[in-house]
CSV table of C-alpha atoms in Angstrom, one decimal:
chain,number,residue,atom,x,y,z
A,260,MET,CA,0.0,0.1,0.1
A,261,SER,CA,1.4,3.5,-1.2
A,262,PRO,CA,1.8,5.6,1.8
A,263,THR,CA,-0.3,9.0,1.8
A,264,VAL,CA,1.3,12.3,2.2
A,265,ARG,CA,-0.5,14.1,4.7
A,266,LYS,CA,-0.6,18.1,4.8
A,267,PRO,CA,1.6,19.8,7.4
A,268,VAL,CA,0.0,20.5,10.7
A,269,GLN,CA,-0.9,24.1,11.7
A,270,ALA,CA,0.2,25.1,15.1
A,271,ALA,CA,-3.3,25.4,16.6
A,272,GLU,CA,-3.9,21.8,15.6
A,273,ALA,CA,-1.0,20.7,17.3
A,274,GLY,CA,-1.9,21.7,20.6
A,275,GLN,CA,-0.7,25.4,20.6
A,276,PRO,CA,-3.4,27.2,22.6
A,277,ARG,CA,-5.3,29.8,20.2
A,278,LYS,CA,-4.7,33.1,21.3
A,279,ARG,CA,-8.0,35.1,22.0
A,280,ALA,CA,-8.9,38.1,20.4
A,281,ALA,CA,-8.3,41.2,22.9
A,282,ALA,CA,-12.0,42.5,22.6
A,283,GLU,CA,-13.4,38.6,23.0
A,284,PRO,CA,-15.1,38.4,26.4
A,285,ARG,CA,-14.3,35.4,28.8
A,286,THR,CA,-17.5,33.9,29.6
A,287,ASN,CA,-18.0,32.1,32.9
A,288,ASP,CA,-17.3,28.5,32.0
A,289,PRO,CA,-14.5,26.7,34.4
A,290,GLU,CA,-14.1,23.6,32.4
A,291,ARG,CA,-13.3,25.5,29.3
A,292,THR,CA,-10.8,27.9,31.1
A,293,LYS,CA,-9.0,24.8,32.8
A,294,ALA,CA,-8.7,23.3,29.3
A,295,GLU,CA,-7.1,26.1,28.0
A,296,ILE,CA,-4.9,26.6,30.8
A,297,LEU,CA,-3.8,22.8,30.3
A,298,ARG,CA,-3.4,23.3,26.6
A,299,ALA,CA,-1.3,26.3,27.4
A,300,ALA,CA,0.7,24.5,30.2
A,301,ILE,CA,1.6,21.5,27.9
A,302,VAL,CA,3.2,23.9,25.3
A,303,GLU,CA,4.8,26.0,28.1
A,304,PHE,CA,6.5,23.0,30.0
A,305,GLY,CA,7.1,21.3,26.8
A,306,GLU,CA,9.5,24.0,25.7
A,307,LYS,CA,10.9,25.0,28.9
A,308,GLY,CA,10.4,22.1,31.5
A,309,LEU,CA,8.8,22.8,34.9
A,310,ALA,CA,11.7,24.5,36.3
A,311,GLY,CA,11.8,27.1,33.2
A,312,GLY,CA,8.1,27.3,32.8
A,313,ARG,CA,6.6,30.3,33.9
A,314,ILE,CA,3.0,30.8,35.2
A,315,ASP,CA,3.2,34.3,34.1
A,316,GLU,CA,3.5,32.9,30.5
A,317,ILE,CA,0.6,30.7,30.6
A,318,ALA,CA,-1.7,33.0,32.1
A,319,ALA,CA,-0.9,35.6,29.4
A,320,ALA,CA,-1.3,32.9,26.8
A,321,THR,CA,-5.0,32.2,28.2
A,322,HIS,CA,-6.1,35.8,29.4
A,323,THR,CA,-6.4,34.5,32.8
A,324,SER,CA,-4.5,35.5,35.9
A,325,LYS,CA,-1.8,33.3,38.2
A,326,ARG,CA,-4.4,33.8,41.0
A,327,MET,CA,-7.1,31.8,38.9
A,328,ILE,CA,-4.5,29.0,37.9
A,329,TYR,CA,-3.5,28.5,41.4
A,330,TYR,CA,-7.0,28.6,42.1
A,331,TYR,CA,-7.8,25.5,39.9
A,332,PHE,CA,-4.5,23.6,40.3
A,333,GLY,CA,-3.1,24.6,43.5
A,334,SER,CA,0.5,24.9,42.8
A,335,LYS,CA,2.8,25.2,39.8
A,336,ASP,CA,3.7,21.6,40.4
A,337,GLY,CA,0.0,20.8,40.4
A,338,LEU,CA,-0.5,22.5,37.2
A,339,TYR,CA,2.4,20.8,35.5
A,340,LEU,CA,1.2,17.2,36.8
A,341,ALA,CA,-2.3,18.0,35.5
A,342,ALA,CA,-0.7,19.1,32.3
A,343,LEU,CA,1.0,15.7,32.3
A,344,GLU,CA,-1.9,13.8,33.0
A,345,GLN,CA,-3.9,15.6,30.2
A,346,SER,CA,-1.0,14.8,27.6
A,347,TYR,CA,-1.5,11.0,28.1
A,348,ALA,CA,-5.3,11.4,28.3
A,349,ARG,CA,-5.5,13.2,24.8
A,350,VAL,CA,-3.7,10.1,23.0
A,351,ARG,CA,-5.9,7.6,25.0
A,352,ASP,CA,-9.1,9.7,24.1
A,353,THR,CA,-7.9,9.6,20.3
A,354,GLU,CA,-7.3,5.9,20.5
A,355,MET,CA,-10.7,5.1,22.1
A,356,GLN,CA,-12.5,7.1,19.2
A,357,LEU,CA,-11.5,4.4,16.8
A,358,ARG,CA,-14.0,1.9,16.0
A,359,LEU,CA,-11.5,-1.1,15.6
A,360,ASP,CA,-13.6,-3.9,16.6
A,361,ASP,CA,-15.6,-3.5,13.2
A,362,MET,CA,-12.0,-4.3,11.5
A,363,ASP,CA,-10.2,-7.4,11.0
A,364,PRO,CA,-7.5,-7.6,13.2
A,365,GLN,CA,-4.6,-7.0,10.7
A,366,THR,CA,-6.7,-3.8,9.6
A,367,ALA,CA,-7.4,-3.0,13.1
A,368,LEU,CA,-3.5,-2.9,14.0
A,369,ARG,CA,-2.6,-1.0,11.1
A,370,CYS,CA,-5.0,1.8,11.8
A,371,LEU,CA,-4.0,1.9,15.4
A,372,VAL,CA,-0.2,2.3,14.7
A,373,THR,CA,-1.0,5.0,12.2
A,374,VAL,CA,-3.0,6.8,14.3
A,375,MET,CA,-0.4,6.6,17.2
A,376,PHE,CA,2.2,7.6,14.8
A,377,ASP,CA,0.4,10.4,13.4
A,378,HIS,CA,-0.6,11.6,17.1
A,379,HIS,CA,3.2,12.0,18.3
A,380,LEU,CA,3.9,13.7,15.0
A,381,ASP,CA,1.1,16.3,15.2
A,382,ASN,CA,1.8,16.8,19.0
A,383,GLU,CA,5.7,17.9,19.7
A,384,HIS,CA,4.8,19.4,22.9
A,385,TYR,CA,3.4,16.1,24.2
A,386,ILE,CA,6.7,14.8,23.3
A,387,ARG,CA,8.6,17.4,25.3
A,388,ILE,CA,6.6,17.3,28.2
A,389,VAL,CA,7.1,13.3,28.4
A,390,MET,CA,10.9,13.7,27.9
A,391,SER,CA,11.1,16.3,30.8
A,392,GLU,CA,9.4,14.3,33.1
A,393,ASN,CA,11.8,11.4,32.0
A,394,ILE,CA,14.5,13.8,33.0
A,395,ASN,CA,12.8,14.3,36.4
A,396,ARG,CA,12.8,10.3,36.5
A,397,GLY,CA,9.2,10.2,36.7
A,398,ARG,CA,9.0,12.1,40.0
A,399,TYR,CA,5.7,14.2,39.4
A,400,LEU,CA,4.0,11.4,37.5
A,401,LYS,CA,4.7,8.9,40.7
A,402,GLN,CA,2.4,11.6,42.2
A,403,SER,CA,-0.5,10.9,39.9
A,404,SER,CA,-3.3,8.9,41.7
A,405,LYS,CA,-5.0,8.3,37.9
A,406,ILE,CA,-2.1,7.7,35.7
A,407,GLN,CA,-2.6,3.9,35.8
A,408,GLU,CA,-6.2,4.2,34.9
A,409,LEU,CA,-5.8,6.6,31.9
A,410,ASN,CA,-3.7,4.5,30.4
A,411,ARG,CA,-5.0,1.1,31.1
A,412,PRO,CA,-7.3,1.1,28.0
A,413,ALA,CA,-4.5,1.3,25.6
A,414,ILE,CA,-3.3,-2.2,26.6
A,415,THR,CA,-6.9,-3.6,26.8
A,416,LEU,CA,-7.6,-2.3,23.1
A,417,LEU,CA,-4.4,-3.6,21.9
A,418,ARG,CA,-4.8,-6.7,23.6
A,419,SER,CA,-8.1,-7.3,22.0
A,420,ILE,CA,-7.0,-6.7,18.4
A,421,TYR,CA,-4.1,-9.2,19.2
A,422,ASP,CA,-5.9,-11.8,20.6
A,423,ARG,CA,-8.6,-11.6,17.6
A,424,GLY,CA,-5.4,-11.9,15.5
A,425,VAL,CA,-4.2,-15.0,17.1
A,426,ALA,CA,-7.5,-16.6,17.2
A,427,ALA,CA,-8.0,-15.9,13.4
A,428,GLY,CA,-4.3,-17.5,13.0
A,429,LEU,CA,-3.1,-14.3,11.5
A,430,PHE,CA,-1.1,-13.3,14.6
A,431,ARG,CA,1.8,-15.4,16.1
A,432,PRO,CA,1.0,-16.5,20.0
A,433,GLY,CA,3.2,-15.6,22.6
A,434,LEU,CA,3.5,-12.0,22.7
A,435,ASP,CA,2.7,-9.5,25.3
A,436,ALA,CA,0.3,-6.4,24.5
A,437,THR,CA,2.4,-4.0,26.7
A,438,ASP,CA,5.6,-5.1,24.8
A,439,ILE,CA,3.9,-4.4,21.3
A,440,HIS,CA,2.5,-1.0,22.7
A,441,ALA,CA,6.2,-0.2,23.8
A,442,SER,CA,7.5,-1.0,20.5
A,443,ILE,CA,4.9,1.2,18.8
A,444,SER,CA,5.6,4.2,21.3
A,445,ALA,CA,9.1,3.9,20.7
A,446,LEU,CA,8.9,4.3,17.0
A,447,SER,CA,6.6,6.8,17.1
A,448,PHE,CA,8.3,8.8,20.1
A,449,PHE,CA,11.9,8.8,18.1
A,450,ASN,CA,10.5,9.9,14.9
A,451,VAL,CA,9.9,13.4,16.9
A,452,SER,CA,12.2,13.3,19.7
A,453,ASN,CA,15.3,12.9,17.6
A,454,ARG,CA,14.5,14.3,14.4
A,455,GLN,CA,16.5,17.4,14.9
A,456,THR,CA,19.7,15.9,15.7
A,457,PHE,CA,18.8,12.8,13.2
A,458,GLY,CA,18.5,14.8,10.5
A,459,LEU,CA,21.4,16.9,11.0
A,460,ILE,CA,23.3,13.8,11.5
A,461,PHE,CA,22.4,11.9,8.4
A,462,GLN,CA,21.5,15.0,6.3
A,463,GLN,CA,18.1,14.1,5.7
A,464,ASP,CA,15.0,16.2,5.3
A,465,ASN,CA,12.9,14.2,7.9
A,466,GLN,CA,10.6,16.9,8.4
A,467,SER,CA,9.0,17.0,4.8
A,468,PRO,CA,5.5,15.6,4.3
A,469,ALA,CA,7.1,12.7,2.0
A,470,TYR,CA,9.4,11.7,4.4
A,471,GLN,CA,7.0,11.2,7.1
A,472,ALA,CA,4.6,9.4,4.8
A,473,ASN,CA,7.5,6.8,4.2
A,474,ARG,CA,8.5,6.6,7.6
A,475,ARG,CA,4.8,6.0,8.7
A,476,GLU,CA,4.4,3.3,6.3
A,477,ASN,CA,7.7,1.8,7.6
A,478,VAL,CA,6.6,1.8,11.0
A,479,VAL,CA,3.0,0.2,10.4
A,480,GLN,CA,5.2,-2.7,8.3
A,481,MET,CA,7.5,-3.1,11.2
A,482,ILE,CA,4.7,-3.7,13.9
A,483,LEU,CA,2.5,-6.0,11.3
A,484,ARG,CA,5.8,-8.2,10.4
A,485,TYR,CA,6.4,-8.6,13.9
A,486,VAL,CA,3.2,-9.9,15.1
A,487,ARG,CA,2.3,-11.9,12.1
A,488,HIS,CA,2.3,-15.6,12.0
A,489,PRO,CA,5.1,-17.0,10.1
């Protein structure tokens, strides 16, 4: 199957908070306000890390106040943790919107890998904030009371696809769904986290739509060939 070239994603589509027009009044909508703060926080902490990220910048980007941010999230650390949780929740929500049970196992796995690859590609600040937390050795994510619950559906979904494939004689038995998920994540994550250095070292235009379309198809094929019954 020939890879499809995707159009470049605009900043607003990639998780950048949209700037509110100066004359646009803010309505009393706490959930919307919190969502806008979280989007801005993911960008700010993704760019600068927890230590470098500034609440002032997040407040300015969302036309709120530091006082309001602290009211909703308690502290800078609380906002950072909430931004981390939201980063994972967004990718899980994207996966859960797929109707993979209606597809045969190979098509479902292809679709899932493609969507995961594209989500990573389109959300660079998600990659950056996760990298930042790994530098922190997971110090803040350990404090989350819901991170396992947020991510459990990803393994359940992948295990369902894999088990259907094994039952149909399409996938080889004995593989672990978490390990398959780790492989998909690693290939998708590296494509974004290391593209600057990789492109410079090997003199590749690895940010072009054509390159990414080819890379996406390669990742899909690697995963499919890994699970297929010989």
